[in-house]
Short mmCIF file of C-alpha atoms and ligand atoms in Angstrom, two decimals:
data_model
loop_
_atom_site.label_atom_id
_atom_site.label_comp_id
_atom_site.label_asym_id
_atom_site.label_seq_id
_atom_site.Cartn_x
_atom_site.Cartn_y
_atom_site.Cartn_z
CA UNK K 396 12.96 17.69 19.52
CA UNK K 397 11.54 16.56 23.13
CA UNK K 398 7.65 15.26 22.38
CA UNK K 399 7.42 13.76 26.04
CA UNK K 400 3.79 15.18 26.13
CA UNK K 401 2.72 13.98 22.26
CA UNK K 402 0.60 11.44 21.33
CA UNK K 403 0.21 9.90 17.84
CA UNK K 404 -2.20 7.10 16.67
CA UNK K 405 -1.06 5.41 13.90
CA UNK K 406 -2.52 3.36 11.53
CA UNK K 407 -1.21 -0.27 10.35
CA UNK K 408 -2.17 -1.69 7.61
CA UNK K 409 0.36 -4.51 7.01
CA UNK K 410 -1.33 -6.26 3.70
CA UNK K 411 0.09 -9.07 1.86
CA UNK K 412 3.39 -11.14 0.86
CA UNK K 413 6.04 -9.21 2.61
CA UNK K 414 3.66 -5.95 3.80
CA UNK K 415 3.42 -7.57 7.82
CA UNK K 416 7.12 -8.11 7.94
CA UNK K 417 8.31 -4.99 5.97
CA UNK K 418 6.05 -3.29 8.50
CA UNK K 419 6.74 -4.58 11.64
CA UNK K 420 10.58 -3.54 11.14
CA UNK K 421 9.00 -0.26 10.72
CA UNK K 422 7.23 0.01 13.46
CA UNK K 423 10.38 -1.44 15.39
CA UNK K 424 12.40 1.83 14.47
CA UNK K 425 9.43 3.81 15.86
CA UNK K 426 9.61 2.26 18.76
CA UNK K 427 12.84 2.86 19.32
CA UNK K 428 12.70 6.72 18.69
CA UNK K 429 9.61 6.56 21.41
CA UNK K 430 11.92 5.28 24.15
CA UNK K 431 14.37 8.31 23.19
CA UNK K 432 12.37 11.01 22.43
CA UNK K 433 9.53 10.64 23.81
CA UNK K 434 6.29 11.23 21.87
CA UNK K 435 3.99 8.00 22.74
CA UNK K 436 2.90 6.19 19.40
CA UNK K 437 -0.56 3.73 19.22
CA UNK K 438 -0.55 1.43 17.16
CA UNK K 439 -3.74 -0.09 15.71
CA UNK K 440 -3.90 -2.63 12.97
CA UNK K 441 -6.38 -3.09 10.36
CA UNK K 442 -7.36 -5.33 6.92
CA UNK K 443 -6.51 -4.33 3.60
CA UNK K 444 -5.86 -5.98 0.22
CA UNK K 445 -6.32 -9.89 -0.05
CA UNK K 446 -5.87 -11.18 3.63
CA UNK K 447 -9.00 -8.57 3.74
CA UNK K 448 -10.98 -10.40 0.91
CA UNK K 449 -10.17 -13.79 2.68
CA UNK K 450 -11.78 -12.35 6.05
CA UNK K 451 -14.31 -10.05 5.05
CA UNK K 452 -14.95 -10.22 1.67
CA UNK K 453 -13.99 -6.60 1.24
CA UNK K 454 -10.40 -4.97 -0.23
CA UNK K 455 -11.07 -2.21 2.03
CA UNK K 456 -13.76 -3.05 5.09
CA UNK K 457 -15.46 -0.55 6.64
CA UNK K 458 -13.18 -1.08 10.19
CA UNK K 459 -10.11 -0.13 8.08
CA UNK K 460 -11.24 2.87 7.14
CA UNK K 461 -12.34 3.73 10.14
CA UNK K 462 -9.36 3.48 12.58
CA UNK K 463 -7.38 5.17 9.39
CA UNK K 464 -9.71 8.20 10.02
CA UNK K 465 -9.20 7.87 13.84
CA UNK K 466 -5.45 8.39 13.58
CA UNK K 467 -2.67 10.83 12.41
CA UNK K 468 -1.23 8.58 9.63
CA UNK K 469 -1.25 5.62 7.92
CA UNK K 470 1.96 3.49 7.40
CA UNK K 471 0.92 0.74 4.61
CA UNK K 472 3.09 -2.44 3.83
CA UNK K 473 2.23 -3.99 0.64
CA UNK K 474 -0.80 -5.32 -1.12
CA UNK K 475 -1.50 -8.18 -3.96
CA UNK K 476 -0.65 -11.59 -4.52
CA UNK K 477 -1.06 -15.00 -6.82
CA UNK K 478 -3.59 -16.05 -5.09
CA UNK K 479 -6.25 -13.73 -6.06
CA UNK K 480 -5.26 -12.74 -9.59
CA UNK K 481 -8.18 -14.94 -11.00
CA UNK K 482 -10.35 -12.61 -8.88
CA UNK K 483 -12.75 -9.94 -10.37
CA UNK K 484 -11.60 -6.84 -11.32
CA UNK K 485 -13.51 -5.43 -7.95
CA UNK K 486 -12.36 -8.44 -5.70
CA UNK K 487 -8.79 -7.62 -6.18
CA UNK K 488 -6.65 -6.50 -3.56
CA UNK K 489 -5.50 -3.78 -5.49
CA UNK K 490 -8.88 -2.47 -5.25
CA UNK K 491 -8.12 -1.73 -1.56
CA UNK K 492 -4.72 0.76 -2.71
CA UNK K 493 -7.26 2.69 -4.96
CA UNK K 494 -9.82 2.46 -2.64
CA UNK K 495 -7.97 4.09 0.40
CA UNK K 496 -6.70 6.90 -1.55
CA UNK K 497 -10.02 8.08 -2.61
CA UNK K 498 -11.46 7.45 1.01
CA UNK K 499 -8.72 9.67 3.00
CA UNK K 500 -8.66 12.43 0.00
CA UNK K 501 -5.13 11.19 -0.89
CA UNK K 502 -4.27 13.35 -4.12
CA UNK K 503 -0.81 13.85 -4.01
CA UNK K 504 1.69 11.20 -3.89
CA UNK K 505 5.48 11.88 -3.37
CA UNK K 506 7.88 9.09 -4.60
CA UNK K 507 11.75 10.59 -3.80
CA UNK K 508 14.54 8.31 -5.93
CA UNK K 509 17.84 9.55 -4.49
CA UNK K 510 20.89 7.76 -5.07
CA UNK K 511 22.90 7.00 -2.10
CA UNK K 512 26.16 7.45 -2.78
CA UNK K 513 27.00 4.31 -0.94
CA UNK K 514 24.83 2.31 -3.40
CA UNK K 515 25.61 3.80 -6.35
CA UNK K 516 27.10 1.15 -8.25
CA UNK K 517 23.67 -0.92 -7.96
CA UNK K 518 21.82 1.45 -10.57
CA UNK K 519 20.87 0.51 -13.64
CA UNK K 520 23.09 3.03 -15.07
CA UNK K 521 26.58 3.79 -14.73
CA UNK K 522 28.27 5.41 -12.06
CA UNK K 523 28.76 9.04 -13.23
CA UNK K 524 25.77 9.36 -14.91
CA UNK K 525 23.60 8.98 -11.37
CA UNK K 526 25.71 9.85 -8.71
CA UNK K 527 23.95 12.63 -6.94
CA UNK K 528 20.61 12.34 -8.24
CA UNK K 529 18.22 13.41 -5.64
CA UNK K 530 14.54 13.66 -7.54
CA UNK K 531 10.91 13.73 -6.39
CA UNK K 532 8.02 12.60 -7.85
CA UNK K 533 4.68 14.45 -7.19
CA UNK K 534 1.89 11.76 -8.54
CA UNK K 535 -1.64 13.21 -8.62
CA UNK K 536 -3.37 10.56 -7.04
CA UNK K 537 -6.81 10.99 -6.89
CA UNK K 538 -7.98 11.70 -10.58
CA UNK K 539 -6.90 10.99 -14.38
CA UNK K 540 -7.66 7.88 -16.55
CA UNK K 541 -7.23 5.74 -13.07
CA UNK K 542 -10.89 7.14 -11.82
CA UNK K 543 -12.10 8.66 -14.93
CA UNK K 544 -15.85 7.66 -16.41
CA UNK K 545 -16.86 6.47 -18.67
CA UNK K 546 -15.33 3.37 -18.05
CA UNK K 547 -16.06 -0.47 -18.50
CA UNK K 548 -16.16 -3.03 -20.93
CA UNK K 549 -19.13 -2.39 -23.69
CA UNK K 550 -20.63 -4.29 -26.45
CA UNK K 551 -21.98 -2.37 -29.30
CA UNK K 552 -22.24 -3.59 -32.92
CA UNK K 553 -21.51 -7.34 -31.68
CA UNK K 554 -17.79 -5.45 -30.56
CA UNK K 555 -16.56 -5.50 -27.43
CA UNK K 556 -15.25 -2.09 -26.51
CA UNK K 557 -12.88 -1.83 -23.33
CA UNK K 558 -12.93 1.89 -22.35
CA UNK K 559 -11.39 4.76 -19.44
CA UNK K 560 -11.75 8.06 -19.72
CA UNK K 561 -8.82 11.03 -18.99
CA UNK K 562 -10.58 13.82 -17.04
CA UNK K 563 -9.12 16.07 -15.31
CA UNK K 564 -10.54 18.96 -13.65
CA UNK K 565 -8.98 22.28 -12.79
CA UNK K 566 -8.80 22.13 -8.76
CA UNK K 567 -7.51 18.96 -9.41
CA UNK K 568 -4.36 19.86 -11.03
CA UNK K 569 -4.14 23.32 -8.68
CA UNK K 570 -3.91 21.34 -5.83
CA UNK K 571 -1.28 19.14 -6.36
CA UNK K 572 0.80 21.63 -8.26
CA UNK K 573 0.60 23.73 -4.75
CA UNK K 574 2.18 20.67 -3.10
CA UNK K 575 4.92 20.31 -6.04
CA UNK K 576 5.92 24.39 -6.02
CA UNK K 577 5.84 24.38 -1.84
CA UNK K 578 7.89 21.22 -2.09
CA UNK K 579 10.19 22.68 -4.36
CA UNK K 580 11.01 25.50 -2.82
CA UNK K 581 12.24 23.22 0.19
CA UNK K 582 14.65 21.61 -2.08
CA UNK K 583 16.24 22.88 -5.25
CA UNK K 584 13.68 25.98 -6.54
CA UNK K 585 12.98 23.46 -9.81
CA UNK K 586 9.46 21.76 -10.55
CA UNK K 587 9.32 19.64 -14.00
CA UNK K 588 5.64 19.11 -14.97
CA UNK K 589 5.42 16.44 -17.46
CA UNK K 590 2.26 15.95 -19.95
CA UNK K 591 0.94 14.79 -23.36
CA UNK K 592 -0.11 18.51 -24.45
CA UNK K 593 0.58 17.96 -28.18
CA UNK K 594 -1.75 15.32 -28.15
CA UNK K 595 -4.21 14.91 -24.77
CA UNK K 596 -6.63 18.04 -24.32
CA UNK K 597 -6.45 17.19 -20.31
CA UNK K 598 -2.80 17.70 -20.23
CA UNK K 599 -3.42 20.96 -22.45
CA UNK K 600 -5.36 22.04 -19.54
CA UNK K 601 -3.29 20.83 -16.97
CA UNK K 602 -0.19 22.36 -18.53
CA UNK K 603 -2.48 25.69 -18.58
CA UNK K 604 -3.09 25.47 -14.64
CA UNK K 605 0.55 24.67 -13.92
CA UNK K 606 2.13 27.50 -15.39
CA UNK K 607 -0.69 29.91 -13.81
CA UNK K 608 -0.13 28.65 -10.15
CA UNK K 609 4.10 28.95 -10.96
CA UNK K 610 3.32 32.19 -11.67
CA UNK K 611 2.82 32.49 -7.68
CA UNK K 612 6.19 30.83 -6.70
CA UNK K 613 8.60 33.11 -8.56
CA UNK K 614 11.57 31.45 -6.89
CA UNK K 615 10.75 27.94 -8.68
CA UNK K 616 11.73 27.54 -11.93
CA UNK K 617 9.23 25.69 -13.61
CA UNK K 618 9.41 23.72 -17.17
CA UNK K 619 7.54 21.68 -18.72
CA UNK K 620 8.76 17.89 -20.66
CA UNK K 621 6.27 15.81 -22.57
CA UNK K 622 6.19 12.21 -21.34
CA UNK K 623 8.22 10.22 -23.83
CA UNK K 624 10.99 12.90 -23.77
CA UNK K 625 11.17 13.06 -20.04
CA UNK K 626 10.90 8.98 -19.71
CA UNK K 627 14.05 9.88 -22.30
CA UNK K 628 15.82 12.58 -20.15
CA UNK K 629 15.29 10.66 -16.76
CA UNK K 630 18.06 8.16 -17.78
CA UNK K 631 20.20 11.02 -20.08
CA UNK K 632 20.66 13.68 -17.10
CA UNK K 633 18.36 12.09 -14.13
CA UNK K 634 20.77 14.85 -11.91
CA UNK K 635 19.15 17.42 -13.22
CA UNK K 636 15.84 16.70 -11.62
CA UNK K 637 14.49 18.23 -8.65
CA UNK K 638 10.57 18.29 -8.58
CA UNK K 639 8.81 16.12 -11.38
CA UNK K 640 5.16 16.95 -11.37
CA UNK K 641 2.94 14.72 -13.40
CA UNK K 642 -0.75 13.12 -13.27
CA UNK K 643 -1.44 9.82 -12.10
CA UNK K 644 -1.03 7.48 -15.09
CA UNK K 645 2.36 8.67 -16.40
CA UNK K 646 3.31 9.28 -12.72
CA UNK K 647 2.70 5.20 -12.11
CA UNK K 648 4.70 5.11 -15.23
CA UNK K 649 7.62 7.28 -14.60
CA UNK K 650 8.30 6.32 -10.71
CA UNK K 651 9.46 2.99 -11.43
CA UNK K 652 11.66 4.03 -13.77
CA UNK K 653 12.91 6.47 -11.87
CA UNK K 654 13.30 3.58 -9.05
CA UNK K 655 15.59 1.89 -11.53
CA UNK K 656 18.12 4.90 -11.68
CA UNK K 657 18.78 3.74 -7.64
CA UNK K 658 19.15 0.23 -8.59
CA UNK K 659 16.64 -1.20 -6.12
CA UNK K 660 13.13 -0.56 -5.25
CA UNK K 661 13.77 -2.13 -2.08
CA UNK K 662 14.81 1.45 -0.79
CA UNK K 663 12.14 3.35 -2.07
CA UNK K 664 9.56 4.92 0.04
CA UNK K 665 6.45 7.51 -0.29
CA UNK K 666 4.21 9.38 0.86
CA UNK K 667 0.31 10.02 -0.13
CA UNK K 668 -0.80 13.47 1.26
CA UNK K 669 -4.37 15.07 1.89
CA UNK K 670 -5.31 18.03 3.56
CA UNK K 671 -6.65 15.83 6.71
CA UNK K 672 -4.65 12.21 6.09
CA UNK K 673 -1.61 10.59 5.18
CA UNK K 674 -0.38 7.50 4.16
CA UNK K 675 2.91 6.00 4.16
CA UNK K 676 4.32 3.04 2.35
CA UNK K 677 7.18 1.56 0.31
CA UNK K 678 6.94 1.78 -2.90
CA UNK K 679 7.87 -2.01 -3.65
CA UNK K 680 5.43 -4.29 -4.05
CA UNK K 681 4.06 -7.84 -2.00
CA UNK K 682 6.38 -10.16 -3.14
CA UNK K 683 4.90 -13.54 -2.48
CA UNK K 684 7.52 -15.40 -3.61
CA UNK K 685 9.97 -14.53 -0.67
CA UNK K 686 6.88 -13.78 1.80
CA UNK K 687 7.35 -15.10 5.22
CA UNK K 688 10.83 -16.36 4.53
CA UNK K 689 12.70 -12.82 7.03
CA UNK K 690 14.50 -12.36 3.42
CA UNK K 691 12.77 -8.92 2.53
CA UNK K 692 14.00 -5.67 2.67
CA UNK K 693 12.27 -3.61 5.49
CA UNK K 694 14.19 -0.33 4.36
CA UNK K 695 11.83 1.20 2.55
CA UNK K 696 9.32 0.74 4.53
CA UNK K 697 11.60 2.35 7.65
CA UNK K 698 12.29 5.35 5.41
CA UNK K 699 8.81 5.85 4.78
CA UNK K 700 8.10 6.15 8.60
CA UNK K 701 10.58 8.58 8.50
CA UNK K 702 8.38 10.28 5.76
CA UNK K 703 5.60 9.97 8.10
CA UNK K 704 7.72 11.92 11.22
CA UNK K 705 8.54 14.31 8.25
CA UNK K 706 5.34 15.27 6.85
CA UNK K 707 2.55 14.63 9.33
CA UNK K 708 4.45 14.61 12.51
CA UNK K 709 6.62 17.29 12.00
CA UNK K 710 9.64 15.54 14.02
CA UNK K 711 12.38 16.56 11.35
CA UNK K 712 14.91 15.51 13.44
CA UNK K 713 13.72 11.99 14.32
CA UNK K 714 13.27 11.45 10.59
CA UNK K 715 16.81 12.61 9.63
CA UNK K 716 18.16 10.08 12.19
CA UNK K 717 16.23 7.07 10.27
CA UNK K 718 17.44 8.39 7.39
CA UNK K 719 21.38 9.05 8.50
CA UNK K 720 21.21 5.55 10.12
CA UNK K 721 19.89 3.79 7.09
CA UNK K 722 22.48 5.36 4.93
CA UNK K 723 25.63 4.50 7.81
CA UNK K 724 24.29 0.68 7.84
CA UNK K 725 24.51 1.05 4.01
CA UNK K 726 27.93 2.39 4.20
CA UNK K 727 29.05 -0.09 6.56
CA UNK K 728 28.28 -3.06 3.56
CA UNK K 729 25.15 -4.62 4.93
CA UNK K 730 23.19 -5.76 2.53
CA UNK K 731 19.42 -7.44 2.35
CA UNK K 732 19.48 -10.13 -0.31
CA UNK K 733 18.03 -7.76 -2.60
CA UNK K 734 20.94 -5.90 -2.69
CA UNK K 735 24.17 -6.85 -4.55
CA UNK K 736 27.41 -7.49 -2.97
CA UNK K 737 27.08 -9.72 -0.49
CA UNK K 738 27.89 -13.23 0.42
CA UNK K 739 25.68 -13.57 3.04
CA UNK K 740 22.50 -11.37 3.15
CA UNK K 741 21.55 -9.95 6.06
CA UNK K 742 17.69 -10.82 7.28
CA UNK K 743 14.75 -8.51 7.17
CA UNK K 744 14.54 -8.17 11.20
CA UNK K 745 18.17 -7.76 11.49
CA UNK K 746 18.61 -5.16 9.27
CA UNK K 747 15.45 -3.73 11.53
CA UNK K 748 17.51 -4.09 14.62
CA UNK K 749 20.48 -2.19 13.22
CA UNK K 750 18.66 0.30 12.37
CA UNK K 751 16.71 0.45 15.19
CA UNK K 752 19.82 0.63 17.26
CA UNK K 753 21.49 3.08 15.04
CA UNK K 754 18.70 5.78 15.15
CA UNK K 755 19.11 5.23 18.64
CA UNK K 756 22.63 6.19 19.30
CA UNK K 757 22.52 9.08 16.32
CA UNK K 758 19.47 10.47 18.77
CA UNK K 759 20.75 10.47 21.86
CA UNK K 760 24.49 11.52 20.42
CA UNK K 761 21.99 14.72 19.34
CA UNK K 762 20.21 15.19 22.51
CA UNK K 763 23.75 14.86 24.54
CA UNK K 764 24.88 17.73 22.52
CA UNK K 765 21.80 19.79 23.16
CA UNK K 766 22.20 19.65 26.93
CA UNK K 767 25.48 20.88 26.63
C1 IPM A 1196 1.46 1.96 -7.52
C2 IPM A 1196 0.84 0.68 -8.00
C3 IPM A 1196 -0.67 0.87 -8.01
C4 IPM A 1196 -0.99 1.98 -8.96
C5 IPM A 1196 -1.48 -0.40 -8.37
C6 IPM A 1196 -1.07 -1.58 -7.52
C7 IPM A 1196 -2.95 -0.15 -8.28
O1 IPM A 1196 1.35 0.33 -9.25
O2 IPM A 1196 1.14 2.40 -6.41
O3 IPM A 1196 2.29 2.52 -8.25
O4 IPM A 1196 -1.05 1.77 -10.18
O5 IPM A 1196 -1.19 3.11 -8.50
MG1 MG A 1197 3.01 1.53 -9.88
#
């Protein structure tokens, strides 16, 4: 697609550990897709997580949320680190993730685990048992045991009682089983919505709501898996996945072990929809301990830019360029330390500048073709 006369603000909100160098390579690839194709991206950083506690005493300042609202998405490094552990539960920087998401409206989160066929001998599992798994996760984001009240820490009786409450109400689940059904139907017709029904009354109701809104979407098949059976199935027949729908507590759960079936979480990235924003981020963590050291693998944060031209932009075919050129660079044996089989590791803003060059030449290669 041509997008000479588009413009696109975008959101940076590098974090913590790893998040400003993850990020950057991210924003590198972008970069290079605006000198082919066109579209003008603006960048504009902003605090989150603890480097936003150490300058403003806030997870989430006020600023932040502001420029987030002022643009079209939000691409997100990482959050978190040693450093403010000993913190109050509020003074965290996690506080900032769970902030953000309630701020922008962000109720569905999709986590994809595919397993590249080039990388499948990294999984946890063996060979024939993952090759070809291709799965999404559809989180609900916004609600569930996460947000739920009561909550705290209460003293009654001279006991302490440490308390959260799973609530969920019924536009809550209709919502974000819309997303999983419309998603679905762009993939493999199949949604899997996992619950606790034999024992949680809020995943009685959710199971409820699911089937009523499949009833609309006659060309997905939909079935339902109980938690522990699923958490079972994922590693017995993880092929046989398409779209898992699930709330936000066994959605945390189930998404990184799902990242296990690909071996790394390095390559995993997501996306956190509302019906006005979007956010974008890896689904790895900060990881202080190799922060600052051009060691960290910027790949998942690359393919969730590509996420970002997917979902919010709507430039498919700048997305499946990332994409194709993450998976050739794969091919081709280069490998981020975090990645097994290699002597010597490539760095984080190498592996940026392959891809960054690769995209490039898999563009114009398409726009050649075009003209003829
Ligand atoms: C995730 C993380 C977060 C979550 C934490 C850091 C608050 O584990 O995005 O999966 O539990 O949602
Ligand atoms: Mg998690």
């Amino acid at each position: 697609m041509n997008d000479m006369q588009s413009l696109y603000r975008i959101a940076v909100l590098a974090g913590d550990g790893i998040g400003p160098e993850v990020t950057a390579e991210a924003v590198k690839v972008l970069k290079a897709i605006e000198e082919i194709n066109g579209p003008t991206f603006r960048f504009q950083s902003g605090l989150i997580g603890g480097c936003a506690l150490d300058q403003t005493a806030s997870p989430l300042p006020a600023e932040t949320i502001s420029i987030c609202n002022n643009s079209n998405a939000v691409l997100l490094g990482a959050v978190g680190g040693p450093q403010w552990d000993s913190k109050r539960p509020e003074l965290r920087p996690e506080q900032g993730l769970l902030q953000i998401r309630q701020r922008l409206g962000l109720y569905c989160n999709l986590r994809p685990a595919k397993v590249l066929d080039a990388l499948v001998n990294m999984s946890a599992l063996k060979p024939p048992r993952v090759k070809g798994t291709d799965l999404v996760i559809v989180r609900e984001l916004m609600g569930g045991i996460y947000f739920g009240n009561p909550r705290g820490i209460f003293t009654k009786n001279g006991e302490r009682y440490g308390v959260n409450t799973e609530i969920y109400r019924e536009h809550e689940v209709e919502r974000v089983a819309h997303r999983a059904f419309q998603l679905a139907r762009l993939r493999r017709h199949k949604v899997t919505s996992v619950d606790k029904a034999n024992v949680l009354e809020s995943s009685r109701l959710w199971r409820e709501v699911v089937t009523r809104i499949g009833q609309s979407y006659t060309d997905v098949e939909l079935n339902h898996l109980y938690v522990d059976s699923c958490a079972m199935q994922l590693i017995d027949r993880p092929t046989s996945f398409d779209v898992i729908l699930t709330n936000n507590m066994f959605g945390d759960i189930l998404s990184d072990e799902a990242a296990m079936l690909t071996g790394s979480i390095g390559l995993l990235p997501s996306a956190s929809l509302g019906e006005h924003s979007a956010l974008y981020e890896p689904v790895h963590g900060s990881a202080p301990d190799i922060a600052g050291r051009n060691k960290a693998n910027p790949l998942a944060a690359i393919a969730s830019a590509a996420l970002m031209l997917r979902y919010t932009l709507r430039m498919e075919s700048a997305a499946l360029a990332i994409e194709e050129a993450i998976e050739r660079i794969l091919k081709r044996g280069v490998r981020t330390a975090d990645l097994p089989g290699k002597a010597r590791p490539t760095s984080t803003t190498k592996m940026g500048d392959l891809i960054a060059e690769t995209t490039q030449k898999i563009l114009k290669s398409a726009n050649s073709k075009k003209k003829r």
